[in-house]
mmCIF file of C-alpha atoms in Angstrom:
data_model
loop_
_atom_site.group_PDB
_atom_site.id
_atom_site.type_symbol
_atom_site.label_atom_id
_atom_site.label_comp_id
_atom_site.label_asym_id
_atom_site.label_seq_id
_atom_site.Cartn_x
_atom_site.Cartn_y
_atom_site.Cartn_z
ATOM 1 C CA MET A 1 77.549 -19.500 50.618
ATOM 2 C CA ALA A 2 76.079 -19.090 54.120
ATOM 3 C CA VAL A 3 72.769 -17.917 52.631
ATOM 4 C CA ILE A 4 72.521 -21.052 50.486
ATOM 5 C CA ALA A 5 73.247 -23.245 53.501
ATOM 6 C CA ILE A 6 70.565 -21.462 55.549
ATOM 7 C CA LEU A 7 68.042 -21.843 52.704
ATOM 8 C CA LEU A 8 68.860 -25.554 52.382
ATOM 9 C CA VAL A 9 68.432 -26.131 56.108
ATOM 10 C CA ALA A 10 65.128 -24.206 56.056
ATOM 11 C CA LEU A 11 63.917 -26.307 53.129
ATOM 12 C CA VAL A 12 64.833 -29.590 54.843
ATOM 13 C CA VAL A 13 63.186 -28.495 58.093
ATOM 14 C CA GLY A 14 60.068 -27.346 56.226
ATOM 15 C CA VAL A 15 59.695 -30.623 54.327
ATOM 16 C CA THR A 16 60.288 -32.636 57.512
ATOM 17 C CA VAL A 17 57.660 -30.663 59.436
ATOM 18 C CA LYS A 18 55.150 -31.117 56.581
ATOM 19 C CA LEU A 19 55.710 -34.898 56.509
ATOM 20 C CA ILE A 20 55.395 -35.202 60.294
ATOM 21 C CA TRP A 21 52.172 -33.157 60.244
ATOM 22 C CA GLN A 22 50.719 -35.162 57.334
ATOM 23 C CA ASN A 23 51.637 -38.465 58.994
ATOM 24 C CA SER A 24 50.062 -37.492 62.330
ATOM 25 C CA LYS A 25 46.559 -36.461 61.255
ATOM 26 C CA VAL A 26 43.720 -38.671 60.069
ATOM 27 C CA PRO A 27 42.980 -37.766 56.436
ATOM 28 C CA GLU A 28 39.635 -36.117 55.670
ATOM 29 C CA TYR A 29 38.753 -38.713 53.026
ATOM 30 C CA VAL A 30 38.594 -41.563 55.572
ATOM 31 C CA GLY A 31 35.116 -43.094 55.851
ATOM 32 C CA VAL A 32 32.343 -44.584 53.742
ATOM 33 C CA HIS A 33 30.068 -42.239 51.822
ATOM 34 C CA ASP A 34 27.052 -43.665 49.997
ATOM 35 C CA GLY A 35 28.549 -47.157 50.146
ATOM 36 C CA GLN A 36 31.904 -46.083 48.734
ATOM 37 C CA PHE A 37 35.368 -45.450 50.090
ATOM 38 C CA ALA A 38 37.181 -42.385 48.786
ATOM 39 C CA PRO A 39 38.785 -42.894 45.378
ATOM 40 C CA LEU A 40 42.433 -43.913 45.472
ATOM 41 C CA PRO A 41 45.070 -41.248 44.878
ATOM 42 C CA ASN A 42 47.068 -41.144 41.645
ATOM 43 C CA SER A 43 50.120 -42.397 43.533
ATOM 44 C CA PRO A 44 50.733 -46.171 43.749
ATOM 45 C CA ASN A 45 50.568 -46.299 47.564
ATOM 46 C CA ALA A 46 47.083 -47.709 48.102
ATOM 47 C CA VAL A 47 44.806 -50.669 47.365
ATOM 48 C CA SER A 48 41.037 -51.055 47.551
ATOM 49 C CA SER A 49 38.363 -53.627 46.826
ATOM 50 C CA GLN A 50 36.440 -50.791 45.170
ATOM 51 C CA ALA A 51 39.317 -49.674 42.907
ATOM 52 C CA LEU A 52 38.640 -49.764 39.187
ATOM 53 C CA ASP A 53 42.359 -49.870 38.379
ATOM 54 C CA ALA A 54 43.273 -53.574 38.194
ATOM 55 C CA SER A 55 46.802 -52.981 39.502
ATOM 56 C CA ARG A 56 45.425 -51.547 42.759
ATOM 57 C CA HIS A 57 42.292 -53.668 43.080
ATOM 58 C CA VAL A 58 42.006 -56.319 45.789
ATOM 59 C CA GLU A 59 39.122 -58.734 46.185
ATOM 60 C CA PRO A 60 36.513 -58.019 48.850
ATOM 61 C CA LEU A 61 36.477 -60.517 51.696
ATOM 62 C CA PRO A 62 33.490 -62.806 52.243
ATOM 63 C CA MET A 63 31.159 -61.887 55.056
ATOM 64 C CA LEU A 64 30.784 -64.605 57.693
ATOM 65 C CA ALA A 65 27.413 -66.062 58.772
ATOM 66 C CA THR A 66 26.415 -63.018 60.809
ATOM 67 C CA PHE A 67 27.339 -59.374 61.107
ATOM 68 C CA GLY A 68 28.608 -59.963 64.656
ATOM 69 C CA ALA A 69 30.797 -62.888 63.625
ATOM 70 C CA THR A 70 32.224 -60.852 60.758
ATOM 71 C CA GLN A 71 32.973 -57.853 62.956
ATOM 72 C CA ALA A 72 34.624 -60.080 65.565
ATOM 73 C CA ALA A 73 36.754 -61.774 62.894
ATOM 74 C CA LEU A 74 37.873 -58.396 61.529
ATOM 75 C CA THR A 75 38.824 -57.171 65.001
ATOM 76 C CA ASN A 76 40.595 -60.445 65.828
ATOM 77 C CA THR A 77 42.483 -60.302 62.542
ATOM 78 C CA LEU A 78 43.733 -56.804 63.311
ATOM 79 C CA GLU A 79 44.716 -57.886 66.808
ATOM 80 C CA GLU A 80 46.658 -60.869 65.465
ATOM 81 C CA MET A 81 48.435 -58.702 62.878
ATOM 82 C CA GLY A 82 49.678 -56.241 65.510
ATOM 83 C CA LYS A 83 51.321 -52.849 64.878
ATOM 84 C CA ASN A 84 47.920 -51.182 64.541
ATOM 85 C CA LYS A 85 45.345 -49.339 66.564
ATOM 86 C CA ILE A 86 41.631 -49.429 65.873
ATOM 87 C CA SER A 87 40.595 -45.790 65.850
ATOM 88 C CA LYS A 88 36.931 -46.080 64.918
ATOM 89 C CA VAL A 89 34.185 -48.683 64.894
ATOM 90 C CA GLU A 90 30.855 -47.313 63.782
ATOM 91 C CA GLY A 91 28.228 -49.846 62.728
ATOM 92 C CA PRO A 92 29.562 -51.693 59.679
ATOM 93 C CA TYR A 93 32.637 -49.435 59.393
ATOM 94 C CA LEU A 94 36.039 -49.969 60.994
ATOM 95 C CA HIS A 95 39.142 -47.765 60.699
ATOM 96 C CA ALA A 96 42.568 -48.876 61.908
ATOM 97 C CA VAL A 97 45.942 -47.161 61.720
ATOM 98 C CA PHE A 98 49.040 -49.274 61.084
ATOM 99 C CA THR A 99 52.397 -47.784 62.068
ATOM 100 C CA SER A 100 55.641 -48.988 60.478
ATOM 101 C CA ALA A 101 58.292 -50.081 62.945
ATOM 102 C CA GLN A 102 61.306 -48.439 61.313
ATOM 103 C CA MET A 103 60.077 -45.029 60.188
ATOM 104 C CA GLY A 104 56.846 -44.611 62.136
ATOM 105 C CA TYR A 105 54.779 -44.023 58.986
ATOM 106 C CA ASN A 106 51.021 -44.346 59.408
ATOM 107 C CA ASP A 107 48.796 -46.194 56.937
ATOM 108 C CA ASP A 108 45.009 -46.116 57.136
ATOM 109 C CA VAL A 109 43.108 -49.391 56.764
ATOM 110 C CA GLU A 110 39.359 -49.156 56.313
ATOM 111 C CA LEU A 111 36.898 -52.024 56.409
ATOM 112 C CA TRP A 112 33.212 -51.852 55.558
ATOM 113 C CA ILE A 113 30.806 -54.737 56.011
ATOM 114 C CA ASP A 114 28.384 -54.605 53.068
ATOM 115 C CA GLU A 115 25.534 -56.778 54.340
ATOM 116 C CA GLN A 116 23.565 -56.433 51.105
ATOM 117 C CA ASP A 117 26.324 -57.986 48.975
ATOM 118 C CA ARG A 118 27.631 -60.158 51.890
ATOM 119 C CA VAL A 119 31.219 -58.911 51.512
ATOM 120 C CA VAL A 120 33.736 -56.864 53.466
ATOM 121 C CA HIS A 121 35.278 -54.054 51.446
ATOM 122 C CA TYR A 122 38.906 -53.230 52.158
ATOM 123 C CA ARG A 123 40.944 -50.054 51.596
ATOM 124 C CA SER A 124 44.536 -49.382 52.677
ATOM 125 C CA GLN A 125 46.525 -46.207 51.932
ATOM 126 C CA SER A 126 49.800 -44.714 53.088
ATOM 127 C CA ARG A 127 49.520 -41.185 54.479
ATOM 128 C CA VAL A 128 52.903 -40.012 53.202
ATOM 129 C CA GLY A 129 55.151 -40.801 50.279
ATOM 130 C CA TYR A 130 54.502 -41.638 46.682
ATOM 131 C CA SER A 131 55.241 -45.363 46.516
ATOM 132 C CA ASP A 132 54.751 -47.820 49.348
ATOM 133 C CA MET A 133 56.971 -50.522 47.795
ATOM 134 C CA GLY A 134 53.981 -52.899 47.828
ATOM 135 C CA ALA A 135 53.361 -52.583 51.588
ATOM 136 C CA ASN A 136 49.596 -52.023 51.331
ATOM 137 C CA ARG A 137 49.076 -55.001 49.019
ATOM 138 C CA ALA A 138 51.239 -57.198 51.261
ATOM 139 C CA ARG A 139 49.188 -56.043 54.258
ATOM 140 C CA TYR A 140 45.971 -56.960 52.437
ATOM 141 C CA ASP A 141 47.364 -60.404 51.561
ATOM 142 C CA ARG A 142 48.302 -61.034 55.190
ATOM 143 C CA PHE A 143 44.955 -59.675 56.407
ATOM 144 C CA ARG A 144 43.069 -61.931 53.977
ATOM 145 C CA SER A 145 45.084 -64.969 55.048
ATOM 146 C CA ILE A 146 44.463 -64.420 58.772
ATOM 147 C CA TYR A 147 40.793 -63.502 58.231
ATOM 148 C CA SER A 148 40.268 -66.716 56.244
ATOM 149 C CA THR A 149 41.315 -68.775 59.289
ATOM 150 C CA PHE A 150 38.415 -67.236 61.217
ATOM 151 C CA ALA A 151 36.077 -68.019 58.302
ATOM 152 C CA GLU A 152 37.276 -71.638 58.271
ATOM 153 C CA GLY A 153 36.808 -71.885 62.026
ATOM 154 C CA GLU A 154 33.184 -70.890 61.583
ATOM 155 C CA ASN A 155 32.414 -73.913 59.402
#
């Protein structure tokens, strides 16, 4: 009986350590490669404007009049949303990490200003877990709503 208890404790500790490690590091797939975000995982914990799967597709956002205005609106939107930290801004690419208040889970939000098509592509994925209970789609909806106020203010 003691051996089973020790094995159970070891298993729980091992799984916990793996989740903490996975949640703390930026995934290798983050970034834009040849105009594309990484494909979404098979799990239902992500959304993207480049997703082919209709259930996980979100519409790209319209680019504002200029690149600078668009980038400022994206940054201001993230600031207004709170609970995130911008970890990378490199030309037309922006990466932010949102952290949930209750469990401290990290979700990666990527934005890419596609000047050729005059849109902003959006990708949001949870680092851990299988289902996000709709959190990434809800985040996109809120992001889109706040971003649209900056677009309206430009007119």
